[in-house]
XYZ file of C-alpha atoms in Angstrom:
559
model
C 0.062 0.137 0.046
C 1.301 3.388 -0.918
C 1.173 6.571 0.958
C -0.595 9.366 -0.738
C -0.555 13.044 -0.311
C -3.623 15.071 0.444
C -3.794 16.582 -3.156
C -3.851 13.061 -4.481
C -6.541 12.082 -1.971
C -8.600 15.136 -3.207
C -8.306 14.248 -6.713
C -9.078 10.580 -6.141
C -12.154 11.434 -4.338
C -13.228 14.457 -6.543
C -15.936 12.513 -8.320
C -17.590 11.469 -5.039
C -17.407 14.793 -3.422
C -20.008 17.643 -3.331
C -19.453 20.187 -0.887
C -21.362 20.528 2.304
C -20.558 20.803 5.857
C -22.257 19.992 9.177
C -21.152 20.445 12.786
C -24.187 19.045 14.607
C -24.864 15.889 16.507
C -26.888 12.691 15.536
C -30.097 14.506 16.659
C -30.330 15.617 13.036
C -31.657 12.114 12.144
C -31.252 12.033 8.372
C -27.574 13.166 8.451
C -26.072 10.656 10.835
C -23.215 12.952 11.508
C -20.361 11.102 13.398
C -19.792 12.950 16.489
C -18.499 10.557 19.162
C -14.669 9.992 19.074
C -15.168 6.379 18.050
C -17.603 7.048 15.289
C -15.221 9.855 13.891
C -12.064 7.745 13.939
C -13.947 4.851 12.310
C -15.172 6.980 9.505
C -11.503 8.448 8.992
C -10.298 4.746 8.689
C -12.999 3.921 6.169
C -12.202 7.005 4.013
C -8.595 6.573 3.910
C -8.881 2.875 3.237
C -11.205 3.466 0.244
C -8.768 5.951 -1.199
C -5.629 3.939 -0.472
C -6.994 0.868 -2.328
C -7.200 2.723 -5.629
C -4.357 1.795 -8.035
C -2.018 3.676 -10.393
C -1.303 6.427 -7.928
C 2.629 7.387 -7.765
C 4.183 7.233 -4.269
C 4.727 10.646 -2.694
C 7.360 11.524 -0.074
C 6.210 13.067 3.092
C 8.548 15.466 4.667
C 9.082 15.124 8.400
C 7.885 18.133 10.597
C 10.390 20.875 10.896
C 9.340 22.070 14.480
C 7.076 21.402 17.327
C 4.217 23.552 15.828
C 3.924 21.559 12.682
C 2.815 18.389 14.510
C -0.087 16.254 12.913
C -3.635 17.238 13.864
C -4.900 14.283 15.786
C -7.750 13.425 17.844
C -7.597 13.402 21.659
C -7.182 10.121 23.292
C -10.421 8.029 23.523
C -12.152 8.389 26.780
C -14.079 5.153 26.143
C -13.069 1.670 24.843
C -12.333 2.240 21.074
C -12.209 -0.014 18.179
C -9.610 2.095 16.531
C -6.022 1.085 16.722
C -3.970 2.867 19.456
C -1.198 4.084 17.101
C -3.501 5.161 14.328
C -2.758 8.846 14.840
C 0.771 8.546 16.023
C 3.190 11.297 15.080
C 4.922 10.869 11.800
C 8.559 9.937 11.983
C 11.342 10.125 9.242
C 11.176 6.458 8.612
C 7.365 6.495 8.367
C 6.767 6.031 4.625
C 6.625 2.471 3.303
C 7.013 0.607 6.550
C 4.168 -0.852 8.669
C 0.656 -0.887 7.719
C -0.560 1.226 10.724
C 1.800 3.974 9.591
C 0.430 3.887 6.102
C -3.139 4.237 7.437
C -2.163 7.336 9.411
C -3.772 10.374 7.637
C -2.650 13.068 9.948
C 0.500 14.657 8.524
C 2.491 17.728 8.925
C 1.037 19.157 5.666
C -2.367 19.389 7.254
C -1.153 22.428 9.106
C 0.628 24.177 6.219
C -1.713 23.508 3.268
C -4.720 25.576 2.507
C -5.645 23.578 -0.552
C -8.909 22.370 0.823
C -7.923 18.788 1.304
C -9.057 17.491 4.599
C -8.117 14.576 6.883
C -11.488 14.705 8.362
C -13.582 14.104 5.324
C -16.649 12.132 5.368
C -18.722 10.741 2.398
C -21.614 8.741 1.446
C -21.047 6.353 -1.471
C -24.489 6.881 -3.073
C -24.825 10.707 -2.172
C -28.592 10.175 -2.585
C -28.637 11.851 0.818
C -26.271 14.580 2.046
C -25.346 12.653 5.229
C -21.760 13.518 5.884
C -19.342 16.340 5.985
C -16.989 16.780 2.915
C -13.981 18.987 2.368
C -14.043 22.842 2.535
C -11.395 25.115 2.134
C -10.985 25.561 5.842
C -10.162 22.079 6.762
C -6.834 23.069 8.783
C -8.777 25.457 11.076
C -11.616 23.042 11.615
C -9.258 20.133 12.311
C -7.367 22.270 14.720
C -10.660 23.201 16.607
C -12.069 19.696 16.641
C -8.945 18.202 18.102
C -7.768 21.184 20.263
C -8.127 18.893 23.269
C -4.847 17.058 22.040
C -2.859 20.184 22.539
C -1.736 22.328 25.492
C -3.145 25.909 25.641
C 0.265 27.155 24.387
C 0.547 24.884 21.530
C -3.157 25.614 20.496
C -2.369 29.404 20.490
C 0.845 29.008 18.433
C -1.101 26.900 16.027
C -3.752 29.504 15.528
C -1.155 32.122 14.834
C 0.420 29.949 12.117
C -3.107 29.578 10.484
C -4.298 33.107 11.108
C -4.338 34.128 7.355
C -6.932 31.439 6.510
C -10.465 32.149 5.970
C -12.140 31.164 9.268
C -15.610 30.167 8.339
C -17.028 27.617 5.872
C -19.713 28.052 3.424
C -22.441 26.693 5.612
C -21.779 29.312 8.342
C -19.654 27.445 10.680
C -17.147 29.510 12.549
C -14.147 27.973 14.389
C -15.891 28.403 17.645
C -18.718 26.015 16.364
C -15.978 23.218 16.095
C -14.176 24.242 19.226
C -17.458 23.923 21.448
C -17.636 20.341 20.357
C -13.979 19.456 21.352
C -14.668 19.580 25.137
C -11.879 21.955 25.978
C -11.492 24.340 28.933
C -12.096 28.096 29.155
C -8.489 29.096 28.190
C -8.883 27.875 24.674
C -12.007 29.852 24.060
C -10.420 33.131 25.319
C -7.440 32.499 22.810
C -10.029 31.876 19.929
C -12.294 34.911 20.693
C -9.343 37.251 20.807
C -8.422 36.291 17.202
C -11.745 35.334 15.343
C -15.159 36.116 15.226
C -17.460 33.956 17.233
C -20.112 33.947 14.469
C -23.762 33.332 14.704
C -26.229 30.790 13.442
C -25.078 28.493 10.716
C -27.388 27.350 7.901
C -28.952 24.731 10.214
C -29.966 27.535 12.811
C -27.225 26.398 15.192
C -25.245 28.952 17.161
C -22.052 27.824 18.705
C -23.689 26.959 22.108
C -25.931 24.319 20.328
C -22.875 22.122 20.073
C -21.305 22.668 23.352
C -19.324 19.865 24.854
C -18.820 20.948 28.539
C -16.372 18.109 29.423
C -13.287 20.235 30.510
C -15.091 23.430 31.578
C -16.220 21.962 35.034
C -17.160 24.404 37.427
C -16.386 27.177 34.986
C -19.510 26.239 32.879
C -21.665 28.755 34.443
C -19.203 31.671 33.966
C -18.564 30.372 30.434
C -22.393 30.804 29.680
C -22.570 34.109 31.302
C -19.518 35.272 29.232
C -21.252 34.402 25.951
C -24.358 35.972 27.168
C -22.600 39.335 27.718
C -20.962 39.354 24.240
C -24.305 38.958 22.657
C -25.669 42.289 21.074
C -29.044 41.272 22.442
C -28.530 39.562 25.758
C -30.347 36.284 26.180
C -30.934 35.728 22.564
C -27.913 33.601 22.022
C -28.885 31.311 24.877
C -32.532 30.800 23.762
C -32.149 30.687 19.937
C -33.652 27.577 18.300
C -32.284 25.513 15.511
C -34.199 24.295 12.395
C -35.629 21.454 14.633
C -36.871 23.970 17.416
C -34.315 22.722 19.794
C -32.534 25.480 21.966
C -29.020 25.501 23.377
C -30.419 24.774 26.873
C -32.157 21.595 25.646
C -29.003 20.299 24.129
C -26.724 21.132 26.983
C -29.160 19.126 29.355
C -28.515 16.117 27.162
C -24.875 16.379 28.305
C -23.669 14.355 31.487
C -23.210 16.998 34.050
C -22.586 16.742 37.922
C -25.861 16.696 39.931
C -25.172 20.279 41.293
C -24.570 21.734 37.964
C -28.069 20.996 36.433
C -29.834 23.451 38.726
C -27.117 26.049 38.201
C -27.502 25.668 34.390
C -31.372 26.013 34.636
C -31.017 29.195 36.722
C -28.354 30.701 34.320
C -30.348 30.543 31.095
C -32.850 33.338 30.687
C -36.241 32.096 29.724
C -35.305 28.756 30.973
C -39.107 27.821 31.579
C -40.053 28.701 27.997
C -37.233 26.407 26.634
C -38.046 23.442 29.048
C -41.788 23.684 28.138
C -41.044 23.859 24.445
C -41.263 20.901 22.112
C -39.210 20.095 19.076
C -40.590 19.370 15.637
C -41.031 15.854 16.466
C -43.311 16.784 19.386
C -40.672 15.720 22.014
C -40.259 17.506 25.398
C -36.896 17.991 27.001
C -37.269 14.932 29.361
C -37.652 12.720 26.350
C -34.585 14.223 24.545
C -32.536 13.621 27.703
C -33.869 10.183 28.158
C -32.961 9.334 24.543
C -29.542 10.859 24.986
C -29.039 8.792 28.039
C -29.961 5.557 26.361
C -27.601 6.247 23.485
C -24.569 6.758 25.713
C -25.474 3.831 28.184
C -23.658 1.127 26.298
C -20.379 3.300 26.158
C -20.572 4.751 29.699
C -23.089 3.625 32.328
C -21.899 6.476 34.624
C -22.765 9.082 32.131
C -26.224 7.443 31.644
C -26.703 7.766 35.359
C -25.724 11.476 35.439
C -28.318 12.316 32.721
C -30.973 10.412 34.517
C -30.185 12.418 37.575
C -30.477 15.465 35.267
C -33.945 14.505 34.328
C -34.951 14.249 38.013
C -33.378 17.659 38.775
C -35.117 19.270 35.634
C -38.430 17.827 36.717
C -37.952 19.319 40.290
C -37.139 22.703 38.704
C -40.332 22.655 36.600
C -42.440 21.486 39.595
C -41.239 24.422 41.653
C -41.740 26.946 38.843
C -45.302 25.593 38.257
C -46.166 26.137 42.066
C -44.806 29.729 41.796
C -46.319 30.757 38.597
C -49.387 28.662 38.358
C -50.461 26.547 35.314
C -49.246 27.279 31.837
C -51.421 29.092 29.487
C -51.535 27.085 26.378
C -53.624 29.123 24.202
C -51.829 31.410 21.702
C -50.452 31.693 18.311
C -51.027 28.098 17.438
C -54.721 28.104 18.197
C -55.067 31.438 16.373
C -53.352 30.094 13.330
C -55.646 27.177 13.287
C -58.683 29.346 13.304
C -59.880 29.510 16.873
C -61.739 32.426 18.274
C -61.650 31.981 22.006
C -64.261 30.325 24.405
C -68.022 30.797 23.168
C -70.256 32.469 25.643
C -74.019 31.868 25.141
C -73.279 31.057 21.493
C -73.204 34.772 20.828
C -70.130 36.284 22.626
C -66.639 35.037 22.929
C -64.149 35.214 25.773
C -60.573 35.768 24.797
C -58.449 32.850 26.333
C -55.469 35.009 26.586
C -56.652 38.203 28.313
C -59.953 36.707 29.664
C -62.077 39.590 28.377
C -65.433 39.330 26.454
C -64.638 40.292 23.040
C -67.488 42.689 22.578
C -66.772 44.924 25.688
C -65.728 48.475 25.385
C -61.964 49.091 25.005
C -61.352 45.280 24.288
C -60.454 43.567 20.997
C -62.694 41.640 18.641
C -62.561 37.983 17.686
C -60.642 38.783 14.601
C -57.397 36.639 14.106
C -55.408 40.025 13.860
C -56.790 41.303 17.243
C -56.094 38.045 18.886
C -52.455 38.000 17.570
C -51.863 41.413 18.980
C -53.279 40.193 22.325
C -51.058 37.141 22.189
C -47.979 39.526 21.579
C -48.916 41.776 24.528
C -49.259 38.814 26.832
C -45.935 37.373 25.833
C -46.993 34.289 24.041
C -44.261 32.390 22.247
C -44.553 32.654 18.523
C -41.692 30.317 17.620
C -42.399 27.236 19.703
C -43.543 24.003 18.169
C -46.881 22.299 19.419
C -47.402 18.741 20.337
C -47.682 17.967 16.631
C -44.364 19.610 15.745
C -45.804 22.608 13.984
C -44.880 26.254 14.620
C -47.473 28.998 14.295
C -45.752 30.353 11.144
C -46.026 26.941 9.472
C -49.684 26.646 10.616
C -50.565 30.024 9.431
C -49.731 29.200 5.674
C -50.844 25.533 5.758
C -54.190 25.889 7.654
C -57.177 27.466 5.888
C -59.396 29.927 8.065
C -62.668 31.636 7.565
C -63.591 35.233 8.260
C -66.316 36.207 10.793
C -68.968 36.225 8.074
C -67.834 32.709 6.947
C -66.010 33.635 3.864
C -62.675 32.134 3.091
C -59.708 34.141 4.094
C -57.950 35.816 1.399
C -54.275 35.664 0.595
C -53.879 39.360 1.386
C -55.414 38.703 4.866
C -53.032 35.788 5.414
C -50.205 38.074 4.509
C -51.284 40.546 7.070
C -51.376 37.873 9.770
C -47.928 36.653 8.811
C -46.511 40.138 9.157
C -48.224 40.604 12.507
C -46.806 37.281 13.628
C -43.271 37.968 12.449
C -42.644 41.722 12.671
C -39.400 43.032 11.024
C -37.991 44.179 14.396
C -38.394 40.763 16.156
C -35.055 39.483 17.357
C -35.546 35.681 16.861
C -36.663 36.162 13.084
C -34.055 33.713 11.884
C -35.213 30.853 13.955
C -38.919 31.365 12.903
C -37.971 31.634 9.275
C -35.754 28.502 8.928
C -37.580 26.009 11.321
C -38.868 22.847 9.676
C -42.273 21.231 9.918
C -42.583 17.564 11.091
C -42.439 16.421 7.411
C -39.087 18.289 6.862
C -40.554 21.029 4.832
C -39.133 24.343 5.182
C -41.360 27.521 5.727
C -40.300 28.863 2.139
C -41.470 25.631 0.726
C -44.925 25.744 2.443
C -45.480 29.376 1.457
C -44.223 29.064 -2.201
C -46.205 25.814 -2.937
C -49.379 27.417 -1.635
C -49.026 30.459 -3.795
C -48.699 33.009 -1.151
C -46.697 35.357 -3.318
C -46.957 38.290 -1.045
C -45.754 36.395 2.023
C -42.851 34.773 0.006
C -41.457 38.281 -0.971
C -41.923 39.468 2.719
C -40.258 36.400 4.146
C -37.229 36.524 1.835
C -36.786 40.275 2.529
C -36.505 39.473 6.181
C -33.332 37.490 5.734
C -29.951 38.595 4.779
C -29.106 38.398 0.972
C -26.360 35.868 1.541
C -28.906 33.410 3.102
C -31.655 33.774 0.613
C -30.329 31.281 -1.851
C -30.124 28.537 0.661
C -33.632 29.452 1.740
C -35.146 29.037 -1.740
C -33.082 25.875 -2.558
C -34.090 23.918 0.568
C -35.329 20.514 -0.662
C -38.133 18.455 0.892
C -39.159 14.906 0.614
C -40.960 14.151 -2.562
C -44.507 12.652 -2.438
C -44.705 9.046 -3.419
C -45.283 8.396 -6.924
C -44.026 11.672 -8.403
C -40.547 10.516 -9.398
C -37.818 8.014 -8.408
C -35.876 10.829 -6.717
C -36.510 11.048 -2.980
C -36.267 14.770 -2.774
C -37.359 17.708 -4.654
C -36.694 21.522 -4.513
C -38.973 24.293 -3.850
C -38.860 25.446 -7.377
C -39.560 21.971 -8.817
C -42.508 21.653 -6.364
C -44.018 24.922 -7.466
C -43.434 24.038 -11.314
C -45.021 20.677 -10.709
C -48.128 22.153 -8.992
C -48.434 24.795 -11.729
C -48.332 22.126 -14.498
C -51.094 20.256 -12.771
C -53.103 23.510 -12.298
C -52.657 24.408 -15.934
C -53.901 20.929 -16.936
C -56.981 21.261 -14.884
C -57.532 24.721 -16.490
C -57.651 23.281 -20.050
C -61.114 21.644 -19.370
C -62.267 23.734 -16.476
C -64.774 25.785 -18.519
C -66.469 22.425 -19.445
C -67.025 21.154 -15.916
C -66.899 24.159 -13.591
C -68.609 27.465 -13.106
C -67.094 30.766 -14.076
C -66.386 31.566 -10.430
C -64.386 28.365 -9.875
C -62.355 28.919 -13.245
C -61.631 32.483 -11.904
C -60.334 30.996 -8.626
C -58.181 28.541 -10.499
C -56.700 31.231 -12.673
C -55.963 33.446 -9.698
C -54.208 30.485 -8.064
C -52.231 29.710 -11.295
C -51.159 33.519 -11.426
C -50.098 33.525 -7.832
C -47.994 30.298 -8.357
C -46.358 31.841 -11.340
C -45.414 35.110 -9.297
C -43.828 32.754 -6.658
C -41.877 31.041 -9.308
C -40.421 34.194 -10.560
C -39.714 35.428 -6.962
C -37.854 32.061 -6.272
C -35.816 32.206 -9.524
C -34.952 35.850 -8.785
C -33.584 34.693 -5.298
C -31.410 32.063 -6.967
C -33.719 28.845 -6.804
C -32.645 26.015 -9.002
C -34.829 23.047 -10.222
C -31.945 20.440 -9.009
C -29.760 22.472 -6.627
C -26.252 20.893 -5.793
C -25.376 20.249 -2.060
C -23.353 23.292 -1.808
C -26.218 25.506 -3.365
C -28.567 24.148 -0.791
C -26.414 24.992 2.343
C -24.088 27.859 1.253
C -24.628 31.090 3.170
C -20.884 32.385 2.849
C -18.564 32.571 0.154
């Protein structure tokens, strides 16, 4: 077996690679991103074995490291029993090339630090690429590898390595900054201090994750609380960073509680997070509460570490106690809010004539109180602090419900698209600090909000929703793919634009013979729907939508 350089690995794998990047854990079910040390090392072995087995590649000499700084980037020693050979990531020696098989398997070389060619020792791939499940190379692999394996270095070595790499672009196209990767490495506070002094800490990536979503608190210990407070103070809007939800409606608090902590730390963490009760009472897009998430996390980790399983189980008890105490102090949870309004609820009937608002408990026809209109109810919900981004027990957020659920006016007529647009603007005003999480969250079927808006012909809402986001993120919004209905095609997914074009073609087919079987009023409604879909199509294309977007196009938010 011949040793190959990173450029040769890149060329050999070029046909199988399509750029994407992901830093999140296996809660993103359809990605199966390898996050544990054992999983990551196993994928590295599989990748290198696949490339090394190819023939007709010339041998390449690897220069030994010239000094201590140019050591190979290698994972930290496994904390649990690992299936990876113990010397797999051993430091390269001058006699390394052409000797034992374990040395030829090693893929961490000195060139990893010095090269900015885009080749990565930590590349993962899927043979079929029918589903973008794994991360593949970007031009920032040296930075990312350093962050992921920072635990293998002393604080001084880490700082010197960052200085060597300071001229490289720090973020990747999916919006992952170095701090995203360092958060998952399980290092102590001093590493983060070095990083934030040299790099932008970034914001939410294309998956809605801010860095705290991937925090591994292993080496933070008792500094975890001050660490969270530090990032909270750096936030331009204090509290937002700690409460932001990702595309599956999961907050940093909910992900952190799935980590094994000491018993005393759980209560301290819960008291540190602002609006902790809102996060604890919120569900994800699968309808799971935080207790279920924690229990699932403990079961996943139990085979590897029964001790960590016990810690998370203790955390469930502590979290339940925290919720019980909060319920005694604040009373029962008021469930009625944006979800019910989006579904068409008008409050509690009183004598079949009047309605009592279930938010402010006022009769809706009294002087100086609001009416039963959806608009007035939404204003009332805002005034009483209802959550406009949380998922309900079915995994639906108010924004998704608003565009997928038909409603009627007080006189019984169907709600017009212009009225729906007015409600959408009321639900998600321009100055709302958590706009991004509301715009990017998925529904239980995996459909994006833009998908649900465009395929229903809400052109006014589509234009407004795209205008709320930064221009660099709009192409990813309009190129998000969803699960294709059965029978449509052999492809498992389709893009927003393809779904709109498909629906438009079906509608035009119906219009060919509509005048023979339908009234003029129905024909007029179909024509109006067709025109709105056409406008949606043009809006999508103007924002960069493609019929068959590549993986890069789907997730690219930075150059």
